[in-house]
XYZ file of C-alpha atoms in Angstrom:
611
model
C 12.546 139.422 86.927
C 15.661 140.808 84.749
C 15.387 144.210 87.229
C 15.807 141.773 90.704
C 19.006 140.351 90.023
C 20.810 143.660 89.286
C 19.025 145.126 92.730
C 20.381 142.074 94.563
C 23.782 142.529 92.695
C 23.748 146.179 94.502
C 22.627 145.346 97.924
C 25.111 142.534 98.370
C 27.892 145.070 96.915
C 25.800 148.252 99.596
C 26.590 145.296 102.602
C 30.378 144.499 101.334
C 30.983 148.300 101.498
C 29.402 148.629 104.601
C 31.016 145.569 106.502
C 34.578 146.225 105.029
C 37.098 146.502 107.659
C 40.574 144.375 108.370
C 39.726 141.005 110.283
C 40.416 142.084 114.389
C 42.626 139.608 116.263
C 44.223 139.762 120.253
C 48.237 140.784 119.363
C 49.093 137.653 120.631
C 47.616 135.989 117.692
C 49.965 137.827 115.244
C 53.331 137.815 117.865
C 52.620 141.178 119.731
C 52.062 141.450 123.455
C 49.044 142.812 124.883
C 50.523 143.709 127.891
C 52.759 145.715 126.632
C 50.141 147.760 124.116
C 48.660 149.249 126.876
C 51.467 151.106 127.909
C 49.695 153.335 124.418
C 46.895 153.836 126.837
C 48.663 155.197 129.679
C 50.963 157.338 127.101
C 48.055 158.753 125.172
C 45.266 159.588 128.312
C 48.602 161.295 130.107
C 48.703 163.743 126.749
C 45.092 164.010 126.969
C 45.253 165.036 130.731
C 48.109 167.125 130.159
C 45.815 168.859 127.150
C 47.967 168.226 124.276
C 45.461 166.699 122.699
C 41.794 166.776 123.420
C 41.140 162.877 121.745
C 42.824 160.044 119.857
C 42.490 157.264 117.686
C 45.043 154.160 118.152
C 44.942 151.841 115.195
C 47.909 149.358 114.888
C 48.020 146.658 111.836
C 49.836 143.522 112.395
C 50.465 141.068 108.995
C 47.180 142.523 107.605
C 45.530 142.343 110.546
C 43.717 144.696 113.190
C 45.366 144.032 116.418
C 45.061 146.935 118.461
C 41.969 149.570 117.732
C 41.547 152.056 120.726
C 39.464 155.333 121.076
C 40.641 157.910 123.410
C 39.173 161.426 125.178
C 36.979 163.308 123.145
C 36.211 164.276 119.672
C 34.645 167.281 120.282
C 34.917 170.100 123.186
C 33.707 172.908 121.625
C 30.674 174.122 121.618
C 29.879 170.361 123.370
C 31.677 167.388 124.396
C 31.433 164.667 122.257
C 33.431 161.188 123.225
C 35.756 160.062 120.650
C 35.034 156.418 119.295
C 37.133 154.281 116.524
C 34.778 155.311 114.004
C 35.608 158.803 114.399
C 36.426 160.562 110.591
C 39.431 163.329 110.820
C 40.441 165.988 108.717
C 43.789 163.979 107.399
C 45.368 167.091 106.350
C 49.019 166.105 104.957
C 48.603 162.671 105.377
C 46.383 163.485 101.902
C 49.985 163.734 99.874
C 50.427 159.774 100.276
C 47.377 158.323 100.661
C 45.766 160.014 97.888
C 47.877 162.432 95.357
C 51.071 160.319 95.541
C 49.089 156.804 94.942
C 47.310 158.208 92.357
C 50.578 159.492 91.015
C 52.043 156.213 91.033
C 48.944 154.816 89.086
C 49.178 156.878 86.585
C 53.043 155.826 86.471
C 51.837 152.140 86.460
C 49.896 152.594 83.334
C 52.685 154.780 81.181
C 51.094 157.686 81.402
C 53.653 159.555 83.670
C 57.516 159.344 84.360
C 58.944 160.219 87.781
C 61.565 161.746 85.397
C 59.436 163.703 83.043
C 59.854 167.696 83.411
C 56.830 169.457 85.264
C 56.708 171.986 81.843
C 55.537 168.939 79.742
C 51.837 169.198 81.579
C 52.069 172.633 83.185
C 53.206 174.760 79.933
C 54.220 177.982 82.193
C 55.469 176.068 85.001
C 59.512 177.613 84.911
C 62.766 175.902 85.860
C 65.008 177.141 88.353
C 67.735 179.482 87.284
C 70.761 181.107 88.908
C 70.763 183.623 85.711
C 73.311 181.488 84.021
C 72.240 178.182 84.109
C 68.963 176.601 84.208
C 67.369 173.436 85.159
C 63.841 171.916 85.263
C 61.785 170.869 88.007
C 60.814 166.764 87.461
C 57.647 165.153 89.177
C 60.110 163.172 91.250
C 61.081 166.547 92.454
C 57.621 167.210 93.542
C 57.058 163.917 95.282
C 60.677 163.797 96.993
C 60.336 167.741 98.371
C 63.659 168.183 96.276
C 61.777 170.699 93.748
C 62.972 174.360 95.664
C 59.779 175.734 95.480
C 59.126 177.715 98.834
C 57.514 175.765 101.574
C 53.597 177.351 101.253
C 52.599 180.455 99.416
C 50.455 183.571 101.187
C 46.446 183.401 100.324
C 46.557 187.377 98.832
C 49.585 186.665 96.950
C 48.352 183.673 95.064
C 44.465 185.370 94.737
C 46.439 187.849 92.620
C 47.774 185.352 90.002
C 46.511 185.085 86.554
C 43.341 182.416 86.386
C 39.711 182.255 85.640
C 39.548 180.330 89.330
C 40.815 179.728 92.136
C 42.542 176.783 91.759
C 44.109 178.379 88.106
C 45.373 180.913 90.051
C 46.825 179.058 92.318
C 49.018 176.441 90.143
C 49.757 179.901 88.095
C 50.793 181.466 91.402
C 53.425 178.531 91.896
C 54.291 178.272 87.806
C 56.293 181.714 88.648
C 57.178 181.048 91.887
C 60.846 182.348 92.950
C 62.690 178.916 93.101
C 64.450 178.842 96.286
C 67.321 176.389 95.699
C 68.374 173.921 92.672
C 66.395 170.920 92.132
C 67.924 167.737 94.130
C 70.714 169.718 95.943
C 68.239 170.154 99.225
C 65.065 169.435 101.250
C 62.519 171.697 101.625
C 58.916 170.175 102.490
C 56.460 172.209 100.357
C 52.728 171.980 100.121
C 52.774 173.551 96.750
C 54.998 170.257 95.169
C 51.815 168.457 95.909
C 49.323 170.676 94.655
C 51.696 170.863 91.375
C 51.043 167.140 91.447
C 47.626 167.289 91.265
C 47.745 169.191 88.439
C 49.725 167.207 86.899
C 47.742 164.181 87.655
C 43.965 166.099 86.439
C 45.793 167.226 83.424
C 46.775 163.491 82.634
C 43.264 161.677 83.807
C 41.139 164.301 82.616
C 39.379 164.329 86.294
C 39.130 166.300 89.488
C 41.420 164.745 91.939
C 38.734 163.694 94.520
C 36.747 161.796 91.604
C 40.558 160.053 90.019
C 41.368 158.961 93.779
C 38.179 157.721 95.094
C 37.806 155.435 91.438
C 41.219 154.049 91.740
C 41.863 154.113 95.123
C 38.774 154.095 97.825
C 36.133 152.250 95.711
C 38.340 149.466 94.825
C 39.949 148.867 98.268
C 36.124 149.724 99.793
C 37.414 152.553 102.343
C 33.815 153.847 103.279
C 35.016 156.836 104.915
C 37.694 158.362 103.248
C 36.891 161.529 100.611
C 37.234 164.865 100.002
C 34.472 167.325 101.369
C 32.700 164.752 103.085
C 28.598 164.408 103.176
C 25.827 162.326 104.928
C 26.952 159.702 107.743
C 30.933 160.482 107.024
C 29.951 164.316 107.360
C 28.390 162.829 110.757
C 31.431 160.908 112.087
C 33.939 164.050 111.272
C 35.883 165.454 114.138
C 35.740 169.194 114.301
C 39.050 171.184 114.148
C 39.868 174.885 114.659
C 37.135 177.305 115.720
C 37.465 180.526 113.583
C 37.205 184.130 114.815
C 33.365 184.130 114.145
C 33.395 181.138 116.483
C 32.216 178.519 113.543
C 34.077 175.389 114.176
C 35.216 173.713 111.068
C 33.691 170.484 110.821
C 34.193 168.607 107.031
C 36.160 171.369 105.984
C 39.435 170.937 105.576
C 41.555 173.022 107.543
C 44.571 173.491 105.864
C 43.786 177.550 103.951
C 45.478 176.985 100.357
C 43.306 173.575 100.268
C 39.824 175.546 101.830
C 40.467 178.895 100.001
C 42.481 178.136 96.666
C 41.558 174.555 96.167
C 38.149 174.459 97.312
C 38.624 171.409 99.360
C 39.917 169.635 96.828
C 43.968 169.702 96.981
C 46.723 167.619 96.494
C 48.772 168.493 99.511
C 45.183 168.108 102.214
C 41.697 167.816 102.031
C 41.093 164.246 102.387
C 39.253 163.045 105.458
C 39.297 158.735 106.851
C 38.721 156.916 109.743
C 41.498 154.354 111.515
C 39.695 151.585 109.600
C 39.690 152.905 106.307
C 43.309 153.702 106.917
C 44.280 150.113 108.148
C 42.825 148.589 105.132
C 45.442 150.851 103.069
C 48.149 150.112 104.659
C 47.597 146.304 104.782
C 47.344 146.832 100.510
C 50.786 148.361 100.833
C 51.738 145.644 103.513
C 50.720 143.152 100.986
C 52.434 144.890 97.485
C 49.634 146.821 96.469
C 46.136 144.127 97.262
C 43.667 143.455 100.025
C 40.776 141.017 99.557
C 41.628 140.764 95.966
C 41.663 143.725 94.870
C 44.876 145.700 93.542
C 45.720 149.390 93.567
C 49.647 149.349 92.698
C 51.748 146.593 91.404
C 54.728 145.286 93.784
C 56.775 147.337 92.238
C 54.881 150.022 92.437
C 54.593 150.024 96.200
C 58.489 149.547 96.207
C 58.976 151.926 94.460
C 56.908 154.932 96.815
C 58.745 153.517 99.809
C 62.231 153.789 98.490
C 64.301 156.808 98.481
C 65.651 157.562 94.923
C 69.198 157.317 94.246
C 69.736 160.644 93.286
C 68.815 162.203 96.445
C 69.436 159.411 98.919
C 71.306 161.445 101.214
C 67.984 163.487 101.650
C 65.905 160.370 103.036
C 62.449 161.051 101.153
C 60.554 158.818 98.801
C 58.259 159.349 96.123
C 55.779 159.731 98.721
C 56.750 159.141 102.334
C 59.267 160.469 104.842
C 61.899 157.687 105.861
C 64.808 159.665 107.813
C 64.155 163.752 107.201
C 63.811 165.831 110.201
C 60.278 165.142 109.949
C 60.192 161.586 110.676
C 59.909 161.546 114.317
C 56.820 159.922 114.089
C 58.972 156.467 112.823
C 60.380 156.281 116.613
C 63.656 154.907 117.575
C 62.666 151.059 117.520
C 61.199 150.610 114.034
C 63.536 149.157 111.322
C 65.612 151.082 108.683
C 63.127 150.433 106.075
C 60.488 152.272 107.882
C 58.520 155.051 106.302
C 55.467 157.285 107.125
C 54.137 160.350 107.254
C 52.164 162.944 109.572
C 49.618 165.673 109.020
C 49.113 169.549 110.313
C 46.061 167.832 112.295
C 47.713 165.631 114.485
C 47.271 162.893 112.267
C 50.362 160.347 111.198
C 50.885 157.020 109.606
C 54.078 154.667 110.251
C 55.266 151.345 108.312
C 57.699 149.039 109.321
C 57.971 146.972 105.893
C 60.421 144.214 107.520
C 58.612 143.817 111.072
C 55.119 143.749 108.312
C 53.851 146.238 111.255
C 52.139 149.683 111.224
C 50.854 152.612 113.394
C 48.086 154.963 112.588
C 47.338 157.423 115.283
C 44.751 160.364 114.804
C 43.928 163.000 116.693
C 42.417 166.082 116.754
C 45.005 168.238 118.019
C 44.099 171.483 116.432
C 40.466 171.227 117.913
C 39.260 174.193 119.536
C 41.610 176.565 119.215
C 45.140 175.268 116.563
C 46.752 174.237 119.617
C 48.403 170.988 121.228
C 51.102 169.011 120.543
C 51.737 165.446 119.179
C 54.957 165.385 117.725
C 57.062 163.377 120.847
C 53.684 161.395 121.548
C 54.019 160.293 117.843
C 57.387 158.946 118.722
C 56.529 157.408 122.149
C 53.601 155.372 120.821
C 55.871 153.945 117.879
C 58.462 153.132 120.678
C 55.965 150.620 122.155
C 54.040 149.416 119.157
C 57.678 148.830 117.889
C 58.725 147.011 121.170
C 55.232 145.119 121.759
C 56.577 143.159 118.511
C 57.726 139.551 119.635
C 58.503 138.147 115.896
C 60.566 139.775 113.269
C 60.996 137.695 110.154
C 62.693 139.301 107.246
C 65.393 138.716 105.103
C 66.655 142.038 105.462
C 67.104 141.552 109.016
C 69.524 139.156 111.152
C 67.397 136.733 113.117
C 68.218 135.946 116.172
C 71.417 133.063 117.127
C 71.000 131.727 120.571
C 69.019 128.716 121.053
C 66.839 130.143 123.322
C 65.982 132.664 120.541
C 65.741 130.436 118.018
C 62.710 128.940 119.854
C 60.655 132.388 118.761
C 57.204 130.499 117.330
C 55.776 130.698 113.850
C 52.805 129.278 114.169
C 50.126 127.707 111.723
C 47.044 128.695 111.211
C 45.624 125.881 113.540
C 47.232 127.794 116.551
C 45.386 131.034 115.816
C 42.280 129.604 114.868
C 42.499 128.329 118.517
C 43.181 131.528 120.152
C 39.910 132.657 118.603
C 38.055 129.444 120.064
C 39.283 130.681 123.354
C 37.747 133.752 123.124
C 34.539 132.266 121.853
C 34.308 129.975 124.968
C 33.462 130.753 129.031
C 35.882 132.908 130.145
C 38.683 131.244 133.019
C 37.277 132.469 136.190
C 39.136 131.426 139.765
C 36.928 128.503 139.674
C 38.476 126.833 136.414
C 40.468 123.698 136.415
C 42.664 124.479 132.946
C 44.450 121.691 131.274
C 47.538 123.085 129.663
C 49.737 122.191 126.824
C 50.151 121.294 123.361
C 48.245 118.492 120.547
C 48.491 115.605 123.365
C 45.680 117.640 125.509
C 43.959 119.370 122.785
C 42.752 115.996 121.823
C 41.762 114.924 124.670
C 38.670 116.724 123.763
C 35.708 118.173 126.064
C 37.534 117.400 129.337
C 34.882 119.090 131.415
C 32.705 116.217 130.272
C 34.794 113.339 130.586
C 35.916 114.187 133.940
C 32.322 114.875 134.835
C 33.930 118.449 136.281
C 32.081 121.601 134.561
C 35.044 123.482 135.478
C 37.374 122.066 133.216
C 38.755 123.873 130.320
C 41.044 122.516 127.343
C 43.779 124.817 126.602
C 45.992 122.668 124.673
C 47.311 123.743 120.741
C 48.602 121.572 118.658
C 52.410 121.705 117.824
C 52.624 124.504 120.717
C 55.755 124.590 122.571
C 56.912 125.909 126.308
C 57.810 129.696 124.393
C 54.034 129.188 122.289
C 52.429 128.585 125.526
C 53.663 131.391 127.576
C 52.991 133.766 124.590
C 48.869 132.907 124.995
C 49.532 133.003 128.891
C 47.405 136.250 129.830
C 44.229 134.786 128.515
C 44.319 132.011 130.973
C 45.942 133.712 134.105
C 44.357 136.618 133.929
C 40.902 134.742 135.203
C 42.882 133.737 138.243
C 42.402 129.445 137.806
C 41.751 127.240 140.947
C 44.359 124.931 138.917
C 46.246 124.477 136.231
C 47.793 120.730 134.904
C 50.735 121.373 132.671
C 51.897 119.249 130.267
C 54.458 120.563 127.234
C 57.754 119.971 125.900
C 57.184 117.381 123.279
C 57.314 119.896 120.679
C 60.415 121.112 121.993
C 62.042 117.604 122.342
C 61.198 116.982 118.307
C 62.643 120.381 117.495
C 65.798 118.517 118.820
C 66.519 121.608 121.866
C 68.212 120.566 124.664
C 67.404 119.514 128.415
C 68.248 122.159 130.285
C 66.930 124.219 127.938
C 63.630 122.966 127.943
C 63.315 122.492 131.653
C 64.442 125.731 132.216
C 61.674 127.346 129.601
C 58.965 124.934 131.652
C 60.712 126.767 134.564
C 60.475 130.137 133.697
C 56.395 129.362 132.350
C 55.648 128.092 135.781
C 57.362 131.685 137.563
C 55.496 133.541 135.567
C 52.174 131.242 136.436
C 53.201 132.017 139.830
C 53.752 135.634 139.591
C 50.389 136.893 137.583
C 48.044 133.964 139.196
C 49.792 133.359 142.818
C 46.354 131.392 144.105
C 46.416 129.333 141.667
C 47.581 125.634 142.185
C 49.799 123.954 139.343
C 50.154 120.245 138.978
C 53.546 119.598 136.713
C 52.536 116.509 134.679
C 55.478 114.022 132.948
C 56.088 114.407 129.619
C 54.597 111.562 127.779
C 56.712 108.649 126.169
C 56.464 108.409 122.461
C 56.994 105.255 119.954
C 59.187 105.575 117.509
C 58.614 102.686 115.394
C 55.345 103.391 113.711
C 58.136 105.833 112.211
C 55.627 108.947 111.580
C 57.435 111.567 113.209
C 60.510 111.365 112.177
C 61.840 114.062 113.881
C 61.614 112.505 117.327
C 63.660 109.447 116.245
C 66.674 108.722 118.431
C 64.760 111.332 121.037
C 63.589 108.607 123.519
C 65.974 108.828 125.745
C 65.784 112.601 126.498
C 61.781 112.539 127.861
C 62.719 110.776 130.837
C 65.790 113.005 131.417
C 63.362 115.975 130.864
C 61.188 114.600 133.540
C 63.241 113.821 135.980
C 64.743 116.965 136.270
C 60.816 118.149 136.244
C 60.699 115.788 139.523
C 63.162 117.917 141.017
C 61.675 120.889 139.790
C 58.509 120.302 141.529
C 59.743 119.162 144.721
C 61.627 121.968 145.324
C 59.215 124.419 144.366
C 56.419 122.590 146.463
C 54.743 121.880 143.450
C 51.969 118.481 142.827
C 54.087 116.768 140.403
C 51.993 114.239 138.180
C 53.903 111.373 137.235
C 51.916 109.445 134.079
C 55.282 108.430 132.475
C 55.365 104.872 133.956
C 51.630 104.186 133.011
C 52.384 104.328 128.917
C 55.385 102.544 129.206
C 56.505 98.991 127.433
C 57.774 97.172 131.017
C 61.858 98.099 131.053
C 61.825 100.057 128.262
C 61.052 103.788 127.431
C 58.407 103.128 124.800
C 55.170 104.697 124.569
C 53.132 100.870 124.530
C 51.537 100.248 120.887
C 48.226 99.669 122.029
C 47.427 103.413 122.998
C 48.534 104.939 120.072
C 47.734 105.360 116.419
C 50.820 107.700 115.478
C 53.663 106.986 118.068
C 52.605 110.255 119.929
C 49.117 110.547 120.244
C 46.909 108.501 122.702
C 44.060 106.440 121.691
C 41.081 106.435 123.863
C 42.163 103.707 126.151
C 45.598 106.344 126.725
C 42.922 109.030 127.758
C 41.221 106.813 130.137
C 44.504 106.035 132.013
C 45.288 109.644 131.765
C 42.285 110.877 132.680
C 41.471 108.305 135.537
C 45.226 108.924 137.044
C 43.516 112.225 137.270
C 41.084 112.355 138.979
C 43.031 111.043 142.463
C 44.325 115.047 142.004
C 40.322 115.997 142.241
């Protein structure tokens, strides 16, 4: 018996592993629009076309969230054609400097092992400072992870075979020890592969481990990225992308590409080597999106992660951070629309990462560019897909950023977690099809329960979200017009009233919802229904006090509204009403708002004259 309970411990860890991926929601659940995503699609099959790129994969994370995960073209063209698919592994290439060397640099930081300030010598004895031949001045590991170190950009396979060294890899960080320093330390930028394979030198030395074994412990295992190693076996081996085909026509396939990593490293390197997937990748960045944790497990303290994406003072002007790329000349890939605070990186591949701290939004896009022949080009795509990720963003809140003033703006939603548990109801349910009879609006219809059936209609669907407003509702729009609806009854503005916005703002938001009803559903017929009265003396929602007045203002100008856009206008205001008064009567409500049963039955029976 005392062997079955460790077996069972391992399966259910073998199915955590295996089913580890962010939670996947519609971008409208986390503020983006849908709509305007797919402009990605168009973008990325016109590069693919125009054979910049044989395949991609187009992951975008939202407030720890999946909400956009696309496959594109193919994986694989030589010697076969093999489509691409979202669980497609690539050959990360740079994107290995972040994701793995620099994060396990940090870590090592975390625990006082390391100092960004301490002097490269102190764990590479040979390593030599740069000198002008009168003064001298050492290289720090800060200088390594900023690109501020002047050591020359890559270093020529015979040359560093020659160095000193038992190995490969001895020769190699021997080879850059002696190096001819090409400027002062912190004076310039120079992006160099051999500051990262310094690091991870620098980080063995310290942990006593191979790179690959101190990054997958610290790193992969604990945040569960299934994919994402060095020299990859088994199913990731499988799911790998092939890149370059060499001269003897082998097509590299789990082996990285990058020839200091292959030959000198032996697949192991700090500056490439590492191979993931778009979900493994996504669950990284929502750890860094949420200081350092996902699922409850940590791989950096807060600081920590503030620390990688923050340029150091002493070479601010240079715009690189102990890890990423926030405004060098190799940056493109943050776009135009992204925040200040933005930083990333890219890789030889066609691979690239972007964060946009403040807008808690990022973009991973993979492809395979170098696949068959070290060809294509992805470096404006990178741009133009960050350009609409950035601008499919409805909601920015950040205290770094100004919000927006007008009152109009100020209506931009922040939902609870009600609302999106709704959107994923939706989903669940019978698709709107031009046959569906869709009641609209906010708590008031929700409520009213399975309207289908209480109306006895099987066509009837409840789309109504408690607390939603006219802005909330024509953010979840698509999912209802898109099926086309024989009708749709509208009722909303309640929530608007008790956020105290004015008349004509309202009706013109109601307005504006029913255009754009009109516009992406024209068939479809809409019946404008009264905003309800309300009670304010069971004193509950205090907000609506002194508001009474206002709904029949509201509706009236809905009256108008409808008549002049030859609209069925539904007026249920004067059936809830005290006699000469604009109270919402006692007896069908328990809150002041809310109808009881015998309020649905007036509702629903004033209905069905409009069946």
């Amino acid at each position: 018996m005392k062997f079955i309970i460790p077996f069972l411990a391992s399966l259910l860890f073998a199915i955590q592993i295996s089913a580890q991926q962010l939670p996947k929601v519609s971008p409208e659940e986390v503020g983006m629009s849908s709509q305007h995503l797919q402009n990605a699609d168009l973008v990325i099959n016109q590069a693919i076309a125009n054979k910049e790129i044989p395949g991609a994969v187009l992951a975008v994370v939202k407030d720890g969230k999946m909400a956009y995960l696309k496959a594109y073209g193919n994986k694989e063209v030589y010697p076969t054609t093999v489509p691409m698919d979202v669980n497609t592994v690539f050959d990360l290439a740079s994107l290995t400097k972040p994701v793995s060397t620099a994060i396990s640099a940090m870590i090592l930081v975390e625990r006082g092992q390391l100092r960004l300030l301490d002097k490269v010598n102190l764990f590479i004895p040979d390593f030599e400072p740069w000198s002008n031949g009168k003064e001298k001045k050492d290289i720090r590991v800060v200088d390594l992870m900023t690109h501020t170190s002047g050591l020359p950009s890559y270093a020529p396979i015979n040359k560093a075979e020659n160095a000193k060294g038992d190995n490969k890899p001895d020769k190699m960080i021997n080879y850059i020890a002696t190096v001819k320093r090409e400027f002062e330390p912190q004076t310039d930028f120079q992006y160099s592969c051999l500051n990262y394979i310094t690091l991870q030198r620098i980080i063995e030395t310290i942990s006593k481990r191979d790179l690959r074994s101190f990054a997958k412990q610290n790193i992969f295992d604990v945040l569960q990225m299934k994919h994402t190693d060095y020299l990859p076996i088994g199913e990731t081996l499988e799911l790998t992308a092939p890149t370059e085909k060499l001269k003897d026509g082998k097509v590299l396939k789990g082996i990285v590409h990058d020839p200091l990593a292959r030959i000198m490293n032996l697949g192991i390197s700090g500056n490439a080597g590492l191979f993931s997937d778009a979900n493994d990748l996504a669950i990284l960045v929502a750890a860094l999106q949420n200081d350092g944790e996902y699922n409850g497990k940590r791989i950096l303290s807060p600081m920590g992660v503030r620390t990688m994406r923050t340029v150091p003072r002493s070479t601010n002007s240079i715009g690189r951070t102990p890890g990423w790329d926030v405004f060098t000349p190799y940056s493109s890939n943050n776009g135009d629309l992204f925040g200040p605070n933005t930083y990333g990186h890219t890789g030889y591949t066609g691979t690239s990462i972007t964060i946009d701290p403040d807008a808690n939004t990022a973009v991973i896009l993979l492809t395979n560019r170098a696949h068959p022949n070290d060809g294509g080009e992805v470096v404006r795509l990178r741009s133009l897909i960050a350009n609409i990720v950035a601008a499919s963003v409805l909601e920015v809140n950040s205290n770094d950023i100004m919000v927006e003033t007008t009152p109009k703006e100020a209506t931009i939603r922040n939902h609870h977690d009600h609302y999106y548990k709704r959107l994923v109801e939706f989903k669940n349910e019978q698709p709107i099809d031009s046959k569906s009879i869709v009641m609209l609006g906010n708590s008031i219809t929700e409520a009213g329960g399975d309207w289908a059936q209480k109306m006895k209609n099987k066509n009837m669907r409840n789309r109504g979200i408690s607390g939603d407003k006219v802005r909330g509702v024509s953010e979840r729009l698509e999912e209802i017009v898109k099926g086309n609806p024989k009708k749709i009854f509208l009722m909303i503005g309640i929530n608007d009233v008790s956020h105290h916005q004015p008349t004509d703002f309202i009706v013109n938001d109601i307005a504006e919802l029913i255009e754009e009803i009109r516009e992406k559903s024209p068939r479809t017929e809409i019946y404008l229904q009264s905003i309800l009265p309300i009670n304010e003396s069971f004193g509950i929602y205090t907000r609506l006090n002194g508001r009474s007045a206002q709904i029949p203002e509201i509706n009236a100008k809905l009256k108008t509204l409808a008549r002049n856009w030859n609209l069925t206008y539904v007026d249920l205001f004067p059936l809830f009403v005290e006699p000469g008064t604009n109270t919402l009567r006692a007896n069908l409500t328990g809150d002041g708002i809310h109808l009881s049963e015998e309020g649905y039955e007036i509702w629903r029976k004033e209905l069905k004259k409009q069946l």
